[in-house]
């Protein structure tokens, strides 16, 4: 039987890779929803390619149903997720906007293939509680977490005492702090190994992406931040590793192509041939180095947020989103991003993130405080 698939953020990088998998495997998947935000044309193109599949445009306006788009606005997006009848939703929405659609999918009894790491960073405890009650699976799609998920399933969580989370190091891996002060938007978007959306590309340049992933790993795999080691691995071939109590290390390696972790989540527990070639080890050299927290303070700040727990991870994410948007508008410098996040995290953010209202209220408050500092820069 075909799996019914909702593609949230279908017009983005993860979404396009997911649609590619649907195209390659028409006997296995039936799309039941495509969503986009402001990119109406790209969404309508998907509607023409897959006639009859409902479309939701969360950031646009129009008369639902009249122009080929069935749902409009944020409320429309959430309604679409609730009504689409999917077996599994791939959440490739960028940023904090992905949280409520993840929750809507869970409430609808739908498994979630989760690329949107913000869902876990902002509200991991709430999300896992709801998923447990609704008996749905949260399947990580972030390449590192997909790797760790499979390795842990193979070797048993109880045997794992360390996770090595690999990071490409981004486009500024070798720059000095003086040079980092001068980088611009275009430089930050030139990721060396992965082709991704703008926000995650910038986060890879600041290492905020790896910071978010440390928090994501803590919450997904129930680990302490001190049991997670980030390794700079410029080739992006080793997607992550686990170390067992006996000091044996197991790694997952492949070409850097997001279709693999997406496909793994969609076919789980089966494994299917991937659309790209096998690794050729001839001439391949794999390097690993320690990240530099002085040049890239977004990484130690994430560890701090993970250690403090509660609402700190959410605040780290919110402040970083505001800083990133402001950097994209060229109103602040690259090094200001971490300054803004540190400033917002200095406030007291103890509290439980089991309640959506508290989560959304704290998210707004953190953003407001980030703006007060930006106003002074
Ligand atoms: P992207 O910018 O390419 O695409 C984002 C998608 O989300 C688009 O379809 C856009 O229309 C939609 N969107 C944006 N803002 C929205 C809003 N406010 N409400 C509803 N929809 C909105 O981003 P991406 O690179 O595909 O990343 C998506 C998510 O996946 C992020 O959380 C990212 O961290 C994660 N991720 C991406 C990759 C990758 O290779 N691109 C790898 C790992 C994890
Ligand atoms: Mg990743």
Short mmCIF file of C-alpha atoms and ligand atoms in Angstrom, two decimals:
data_model
loop_
_atom_site.label_atom_id
_atom_site.label_comp_id
_atom_site.label_asym_id
_atom_site.label_seq_id
_atom_site.Cartn_x
_atom_site.Cartn_y
_atom_site.Cartn_z
CA UNK A 1 0.00 0.00 0.00
CA UNK A 2 1.20 3.50 -0.79
CA UNK A 3 2.22 5.69 2.13
CA UNK A 4 0.30 8.97 2.28
CA UNK A 5 2.81 11.75 2.56
CA UNK A 6 2.42 15.40 3.55
CA UNK A 7 5.33 17.63 2.53
CA UNK A 8 5.54 20.69 4.77
CA UNK A 9 7.86 23.30 3.31
CA UNK A 10 7.61 21.57 -0.07
CA UNK A 11 9.16 24.52 -1.91
CA UNK A 12 12.37 24.57 0.15
CA UNK A 13 15.55 22.56 0.02
CA UNK A 14 14.33 19.63 2.16
CA UNK A 15 10.93 19.81 0.45
CA UNK A 16 12.45 19.59 -3.04
CA UNK A 17 14.55 16.59 -2.03
CA UNK A 18 11.41 14.95 -0.64
CA UNK A 19 9.44 15.61 -3.82
CA UNK A 20 12.32 14.07 -5.73
CA UNK A 21 11.94 10.88 -3.69
CA UNK A 22 8.19 10.84 -4.44
CA UNK A 23 8.96 11.24 -8.17
CA UNK A 24 11.46 8.37 -8.11
CA UNK A 25 9.12 6.07 -6.18
CA UNK A 26 5.56 6.69 -7.40
CA UNK A 27 4.47 3.21 -6.32
CA UNK A 28 5.50 3.77 -2.72
CA UNK A 29 4.23 7.27 -1.92
CA UNK A 30 1.08 9.26 -2.51
CA UNK A 31 1.44 12.97 -1.72
CA UNK A 32 -1.60 14.32 0.16
CA UNK A 33 -0.42 17.86 0.93
CA UNK A 34 2.20 20.35 -0.23
CA UNK A 35 2.80 23.55 1.72
CA UNK A 36 4.79 26.68 1.01
CA UNK A 37 5.02 30.08 2.61
CA UNK A 38 5.31 32.95 0.12
CA UNK A 39 6.52 31.11 -2.98
CA UNK A 40 3.11 30.78 -4.65
CA UNK A 41 4.49 29.99 -8.12
CA UNK A 42 6.64 27.10 -6.92
CA UNK A 43 3.68 25.70 -4.99
CA UNK A 44 1.36 25.99 -7.99
CA UNK A 45 3.97 24.18 -10.12
CA UNK A 46 3.80 21.27 -7.68
CA UNK A 47 0.01 21.41 -7.94
CA UNK A 48 0.27 21.06 -11.75
CA UNK A 49 2.74 18.20 -11.48
CA UNK A 50 0.59 16.35 -8.90
CA UNK A 51 -3.00 17.25 -9.81
CA UNK A 52 -5.53 16.94 -7.02
CA UNK A 53 -3.05 17.25 -4.15
CA UNK A 54 -4.17 20.07 -1.82
CA UNK A 55 -1.85 23.06 -1.56
CA UNK A 56 -1.41 25.37 1.44
CA UNK A 57 0.28 28.78 1.24
CA UNK A 58 0.86 29.92 4.82
CA UNK A 59 2.34 33.34 4.14
CA UNK A 60 0.03 34.46 1.35
CA UNK A 61 -3.47 35.73 0.89
CA UNK A 62 -6.15 34.71 -1.55
CA UNK A 63 -9.51 33.09 -1.90
CA UNK A 64 -9.06 29.49 -0.79
CA UNK A 65 -9.93 27.08 -3.56
CA UNK A 66 -10.38 29.69 -6.29
CA UNK A 67 -6.83 29.83 -7.66
CA UNK A 68 -5.74 26.24 -7.07
CA UNK A 69 -4.61 26.81 -3.50
CA UNK A 70 -6.88 25.16 -0.94
CA UNK A 71 -5.57 26.72 2.28
CA UNK A 72 -4.22 30.15 3.12
CA UNK A 73 -2.47 31.65 6.13
CA UNK A 74 -1.02 30.04 9.24
CA UNK A 75 -4.43 28.81 10.43
CA UNK A 76 -4.98 27.32 6.97
CA UNK A 77 -1.65 25.51 7.15
CA UNK A 78 -2.52 23.96 10.51
CA UNK A 79 -5.98 22.98 9.27
CA UNK A 80 -4.46 21.44 6.14
CA UNK A 81 -2.10 19.31 8.25
CA UNK A 82 -5.01 18.22 10.45
CA UNK A 83 -7.23 17.34 7.48
CA UNK A 84 -4.84 15.81 4.94
CA UNK A 85 -4.97 12.24 6.27
CA UNK A 86 -1.23 11.64 5.88
CA UNK A 87 0.50 8.60 7.36
CA UNK A 88 3.70 10.60 7.63
CA UNK A 89 4.56 14.30 7.35
CA UNK A 90 7.99 15.49 6.31
CA UNK A 91 8.52 18.77 8.13
CA UNK A 92 10.96 20.84 6.06
CA UNK A 93 9.66 24.22 7.22
CA UNK A 94 12.45 26.63 8.13
CA UNK A 95 12.73 27.90 11.69
CA UNK A 96 10.34 28.29 14.59
CA UNK A 97 7.36 28.35 12.19
CA UNK A 98 7.79 24.57 12.01
CA UNK A 99 6.78 23.90 15.61
CA UNK A 100 3.01 24.21 15.42
CA UNK A 101 2.72 22.22 12.17
CA UNK A 102 4.74 19.41 13.86
CA UNK A 103 2.29 19.44 16.77
CA UNK A 104 -0.68 19.51 14.37
CA UNK A 105 0.69 16.44 12.58
CA UNK A 106 1.17 14.60 15.89
CA UNK A 107 -2.36 15.47 17.03
CA UNK A 108 -3.63 14.13 13.70
CA UNK A 109 -1.97 10.80 14.52
CA UNK A 110 0.66 11.17 11.84
CA UNK A 111 4.32 10.14 12.05
CA UNK A 112 6.73 13.03 11.59
CA UNK A 113 9.94 12.88 9.56
CA UNK A 114 11.54 15.85 11.22
CA UNK A 115 14.02 18.05 9.40
CA UNK A 116 12.76 21.05 11.35
CA UNK A 117 15.17 20.81 14.29
CA UNK A 118 13.56 23.88 15.86
CA UNK A 119 10.58 21.70 16.80
CA UNK A 120 12.79 19.70 19.18
CA UNK A 121 14.93 22.63 20.31
CA UNK A 122 11.90 24.75 21.22
CA UNK A 123 9.58 22.14 22.61
CA UNK A 124 11.21 18.69 22.77
CA UNK A 125 9.55 17.64 26.06
CA UNK A 126 6.07 18.71 24.89
CA UNK A 127 6.53 17.15 21.46
CA UNK A 128 7.70 13.78 22.82
CA UNK A 129 4.92 13.76 25.41
CA UNK A 130 2.27 14.35 22.74
CA UNK A 131 3.88 11.87 20.34
CA UNK A 132 3.89 9.24 23.10
CA UNK A 133 0.22 9.82 23.84
CA UNK A 134 -0.76 9.73 20.19
CA UNK A 135 1.55 6.74 19.55
CA UNK A 136 3.27 8.35 16.60
CA UNK A 137 6.96 8.25 15.69
CA UNK A 138 9.28 11.22 15.45
CA UNK A 139 11.96 10.27 12.92
CA UNK A 140 14.96 12.56 12.72
CA UNK A 141 15.92 13.72 9.23
CA UNK A 142 18.79 16.02 10.19
CA UNK A 143 21.66 13.98 8.70
CA UNK A 144 23.64 13.74 11.94
CA UNK A 145 20.62 12.73 13.98
CA UNK A 146 19.47 10.25 11.38
CA UNK A 147 22.92 8.67 11.60
CA UNK A 148 22.87 8.58 15.42
CA UNK A 149 19.28 7.27 15.44
CA UNK A 150 20.23 4.32 13.26
CA UNK A 151 23.43 3.64 15.18
CA UNK A 152 21.65 3.75 18.54
CA UNK A 153 18.93 1.45 17.24
CA UNK A 154 21.60 -0.98 16.12
CA UNK A 155 23.71 -0.99 19.29
CA UNK A 156 21.27 -0.09 22.08
CA UNK A 157 21.02 3.24 23.87
CA UNK A 158 22.17 1.63 27.14
CA UNK A 159 25.55 0.77 25.58
CA UNK A 160 26.29 4.26 24.24
CA UNK A 161 28.40 6.61 26.36
CA UNK A 162 29.36 9.29 23.83
CA UNK A 163 28.05 10.81 20.63
CA UNK A 164 30.37 12.49 18.13
CA UNK A 165 28.40 15.06 16.18
CA UNK A 166 30.25 16.05 13.02
CA UNK A 167 30.21 19.55 11.52
CA UNK A 168 31.58 20.73 8.20
CA UNK A 169 32.85 23.88 9.93
CA UNK A 170 31.08 26.03 7.35
CA UNK A 171 32.60 28.52 4.93
CA UNK A 172 34.57 30.42 7.62
CA UNK A 173 36.25 27.47 9.27
CA UNK A 174 39.75 28.87 8.76
CA UNK A 175 39.07 32.62 9.20
CA UNK A 176 40.47 34.64 12.10
CA UNK A 177 38.17 36.68 14.34
CA UNK A 178 39.41 39.85 12.59
CA UNK A 179 38.35 38.41 9.23
CA UNK A 180 35.04 37.12 10.63
CA UNK A 181 34.18 40.69 11.58
CA UNK A 182 34.20 41.59 7.88
CA UNK A 183 32.22 38.78 6.27
CA UNK A 184 28.99 39.59 4.45
CA UNK A 185 25.72 37.85 3.62
CA UNK A 186 26.94 36.38 0.35
CA UNK A 187 30.05 34.88 2.00
CA UNK A 188 27.89 33.29 4.71
CA UNK A 189 25.60 31.62 2.18
CA UNK A 190 28.43 29.85 0.33
CA UNK A 191 28.37 26.52 2.18
CA UNK A 192 31.27 24.25 1.19
CA UNK A 193 29.54 20.83 1.19
CA UNK A 194 25.74 21.12 1.53
CA UNK A 195 23.22 23.06 -0.57
CA UNK A 196 20.58 24.29 1.86
CA UNK A 197 18.18 27.12 2.70
CA UNK A 198 19.56 30.55 3.65
CA UNK A 199 18.98 30.41 7.41
CA UNK A 200 20.61 27.01 7.98
CA UNK A 201 23.51 28.05 5.73
CA UNK A 202 24.14 31.11 7.90
CA UNK A 203 23.78 28.92 11.01
CA UNK A 204 26.43 26.61 9.59
CA UNK A 205 28.74 29.59 9.20
CA UNK A 206 28.27 30.71 12.85
CA UNK A 207 28.10 27.08 14.12
CA UNK A 208 24.66 27.92 15.54
CA UNK A 209 23.40 25.04 13.42
CA UNK A 210 25.71 22.67 15.29
CA UNK A 211 24.64 24.33 18.53
CA UNK A 212 20.98 23.66 17.71
CA UNK A 213 21.96 20.11 16.80
CA UNK A 214 23.69 19.53 20.16
CA UNK A 215 20.44 20.52 21.86
CA UNK A 216 18.44 18.44 19.38
CA UNK A 217 20.62 15.38 20.12
CA UNK A 218 20.31 15.85 23.91
CA UNK A 219 16.54 15.88 23.63
CA UNK A 220 16.09 13.21 20.96
CA UNK A 221 18.42 10.66 22.53
CA UNK A 222 18.10 11.66 26.18
CA UNK A 223 21.75 12.62 26.57
CA UNK A 224 23.64 15.15 28.68
CA UNK A 225 25.41 17.91 26.73
CA UNK A 226 28.78 16.85 28.20
CA UNK A 227 28.32 13.45 26.56
CA UNK A 228 28.21 15.03 23.10
CA UNK A 229 31.44 15.96 21.33
CA UNK A 230 31.33 18.16 18.25
CA UNK A 231 34.03 17.38 15.70
CA UNK A 232 34.86 19.56 12.73
CA UNK A 233 34.95 17.25 9.73
CA UNK A 234 35.28 19.35 6.56
CA UNK A 235 34.48 16.53 4.10
CA UNK A 236 30.94 15.90 5.48
CA UNK A 237 31.25 12.18 4.77
CA UNK A 238 31.00 10.87 8.34
CA UNK A 239 27.54 12.02 9.40
CA UNK A 240 28.07 11.21 13.06
CA UNK A 241 29.40 8.49 15.36
CA UNK A 242 28.61 6.78 18.63
CA UNK A 243 31.08 5.37 21.13
CA UNK A 244 30.08 2.42 23.24
CA UNK A 245 31.19 1.73 26.81
CA UNK A 246 33.83 -0.66 25.46
CA UNK A 247 35.38 2.28 23.51
CA UNK A 248 34.35 0.88 20.12
CA UNK A 249 33.25 3.68 17.80
CA UNK A 250 30.60 3.21 15.10
CA UNK A 251 30.06 5.74 12.33
CA UNK A 252 27.66 6.29 9.46
CA UNK A 253 29.25 7.43 6.19
CA UNK A 254 27.81 8.43 2.83
CA UNK A 255 27.88 11.16 0.23
CA UNK A 256 26.44 14.37 1.65
CA UNK A 257 22.95 14.16 0.13
CA UNK A 258 19.81 14.83 2.20
CA UNK A 259 17.79 12.37 0.14
CA UNK A 260 19.39 9.57 2.16
CA UNK A 261 18.18 10.60 5.65
CA UNK A 262 14.78 11.63 4.23
CA UNK A 263 14.40 8.29 2.50
CA UNK A 264 15.54 6.40 5.61
CA UNK A 265 12.78 8.10 7.63
CA UNK A 266 10.14 7.44 4.95
CA UNK A 267 10.94 3.76 4.43
CA UNK A 268 11.83 2.87 7.98
CA UNK A 269 12.49 0.13 8.99
CA UNK A 270 13.32 -0.86 5.41
CA UNK A 271 16.39 0.35 3.52
CA UNK A 272 16.19 1.12 -0.19
CA UNK A 273 18.81 1.93 -2.84
CA UNK A 274 19.71 5.62 -2.79
CA UNK A 275 19.62 7.80 -5.90
CA UNK A 276 23.30 8.71 -5.63
CA UNK A 277 26.50 6.71 -5.89
CA UNK A 278 28.27 4.65 -3.24
CA UNK A 279 31.32 6.11 -1.54
CA UNK A 280 34.59 5.66 -3.32
CA UNK A 281 37.28 5.35 -0.67
CA UNK A 282 40.17 5.63 -3.10
CA UNK A 283 41.80 8.98 -2.55
CA UNK A 284 39.34 9.87 0.20
CA UNK A 285 40.84 11.42 3.30
CA UNK A 286 38.78 12.17 6.35
CA UNK A 287 39.87 14.84 8.82
CA UNK A 288 38.62 15.67 12.29
CA UNK A 289 39.41 18.67 14.46
CA UNK A 290 38.18 20.33 17.61
CA UNK A 291 35.88 23.33 17.05
CA UNK A 292 37.11 26.73 18.22
CA UNK A 293 34.59 28.13 20.69
CA UNK A 294 36.39 31.48 20.82
CA UNK A 295 35.97 32.21 17.13
CA UNK A 296 32.54 30.55 17.03
CA UNK A 297 30.85 31.38 20.35
CA UNK A 298 27.45 30.17 19.15
CA UNK A 299 28.61 26.62 19.91
CA UNK A 300 29.54 27.11 23.60
CA UNK A 301 26.39 29.22 24.02
CA UNK A 302 24.32 26.26 22.84
CA UNK A 303 26.05 23.96 25.35
CA UNK A 304 25.22 26.54 28.01
CA UNK A 305 21.57 26.57 26.89
CA UNK A 306 21.45 22.76 26.88
CA UNK A 307 22.97 22.60 30.39
CA UNK A 308 20.54 25.13 31.83
CA UNK A 309 17.67 23.34 30.10
CA UNK A 310 14.07 24.46 30.45
CA UNK A 311 13.37 27.43 28.23
CA UNK A 312 17.01 28.34 27.50
CA UNK A 313 17.25 26.29 24.28
CA UNK A 314 14.11 28.00 23.01
CA UNK A 315 15.54 31.42 23.87
CA UNK A 316 18.86 30.57 22.17
CA UNK A 317 16.92 29.72 19.02
CA UNK A 318 14.64 32.76 19.13
CA UNK A 319 17.49 35.23 19.68
CA UNK A 320 19.51 33.58 16.92
CA UNK A 321 16.57 33.81 14.50
CA UNK A 322 16.21 37.53 15.14
CA UNK A 323 19.97 38.06 14.85
CA UNK A 324 20.06 36.06 11.61
CA UNK A 325 17.19 38.03 10.05
CA UNK A 326 18.89 41.27 11.02
CA UNK A 327 22.21 40.09 9.57
CA UNK A 328 20.43 39.20 6.31
CA UNK A 329 19.08 42.76 6.20
CA UNK A 330 22.72 43.90 6.61
CA UNK A 331 21.94 45.87 9.78
CA UNK A 332 24.48 44.06 11.99
CA UNK A 333 27.86 42.39 11.56
CA UNK A 334 28.52 38.66 11.64
CA UNK A 335 30.06 38.80 15.13
CA UNK A 336 27.02 40.66 16.48
CA UNK A 337 24.94 37.49 16.07
CA UNK A 338 26.53 35.75 19.05
CA UNK A 339 26.60 39.01 21.02
CA UNK A 340 22.83 39.30 20.67
CA UNK A 341 22.21 35.69 21.64
CA UNK A 342 24.51 35.95 24.68
CA UNK A 343 22.74 39.12 25.81
CA UNK A 344 19.28 37.55 25.61
CA UNK A 345 20.44 34.38 27.38
CA UNK A 346 21.74 36.43 30.33
CA UNK A 347 18.15 36.93 31.54
CA UNK A 348 16.46 34.32 33.72
CA UNK A 349 14.67 31.76 31.55
CA UNK A 350 14.03 28.96 34.00
CA UNK A 351 10.73 27.22 33.43
CA UNK A 352 9.10 24.21 31.90
CA UNK A 353 8.57 23.82 28.19
CA UNK A 354 5.64 21.45 28.41
CA UNK A 355 3.04 24.08 27.65
CA UNK A 356 2.62 25.54 24.18
CA UNK A 357 1.33 28.89 25.45
CA UNK A 358 4.39 29.36 27.69
CA UNK A 359 6.65 28.33 24.81
CA UNK A 360 5.15 30.82 22.38
CA UNK A 361 5.06 33.60 24.98
CA UNK A 362 8.71 33.04 25.92
CA UNK A 363 9.66 32.93 22.24
CA UNK A 364 8.04 36.36 21.71
CA UNK A 365 9.68 37.78 24.84
CA UNK A 366 13.15 36.57 23.81
CA UNK A 367 12.68 38.17 20.38
CA UNK A 368 11.60 41.44 21.97
CA UNK A 369 14.72 41.53 24.13
CA UNK A 370 16.91 40.72 21.12
CA UNK A 371 15.40 43.74 19.34
CA UNK A 372 16.18 46.05 22.27
CA UNK A 373 19.90 45.26 21.91
CA UNK A 374 19.76 45.53 18.10
CA UNK A 375 18.27 48.99 18.53
CA UNK A 376 21.44 49.98 20.43
CA UNK A 377 23.93 48.51 17.93
P1 LIG B 1 14.44 26.45 2.99
O1 LIG B 1 14.53 27.88 3.35
O2 LIG B 1 15.09 25.96 1.75
O3 LIG B 1 12.88 26.04 2.90
C1 LIG B 1 12.00 26.36 3.92
C2 LIG B 1 10.57 25.94 3.58
O4 LIG B 1 9.74 26.36 4.67
C3 LIG B 1 10.01 26.59 2.32
O5 LIG B 1 9.12 25.69 1.69
C4 LIG B 1 9.22 27.78 2.86
O6 LIG B 1 8.13 28.12 2.03
C5 LIG B 1 8.73 27.24 4.19
N1 LIG B 1 8.56 28.31 5.18
C6 LIG B 1 9.43 29.32 5.45
N2 LIG B 1 8.93 30.12 6.41
C7 LIG B 1 7.73 29.61 6.75
C8 LIG B 1 6.72 30.01 7.65
N3 LIG B 1 6.85 31.11 8.41
N4 LIG B 1 5.61 29.25 7.75
C9 LIG B 1 5.45 28.13 6.99
N5 LIG B 1 6.37 27.71 6.09
C10 LIG B 1 7.49 28.45 5.98
O7 LIG B 1 14.95 25.64 4.26
P2 LIG B 1 15.64 24.20 4.31
O8 LIG B 1 17.10 24.31 4.09
O9 LIG B 1 14.85 23.24 3.50
O10 LIG B 1 15.47 23.84 5.86
C11 LIG B 1 14.21 23.48 6.42
C12 LIG B 1 14.40 22.88 7.80
O11 LIG B 1 15.15 21.68 7.68
C13 LIG B 1 15.16 23.76 8.77
O12 LIG B 1 14.67 23.56 10.06
C14 LIG B 1 16.58 23.23 8.68
O13 LIG B 1 17.33 23.46 9.85
C15 LIG B 1 16.33 21.75 8.48
N6 LIG B 1 17.41 21.04 7.80
C16 LIG B 1 17.71 21.35 6.51
C17 LIG B 1 18.74 20.68 5.86
C18 LIG B 1 19.08 20.97 4.40
O14 LIG B 1 19.91 20.26 3.83
N7 LIG B 1 18.48 21.95 3.78
C19 LIG B 1 19.49 19.71 6.56
C20 LIG B 1 19.14 19.42 7.87
C21 LIG B 1 18.10 20.09 8.48
MG1 LIG B 2 22.50 18.61 10.28
#
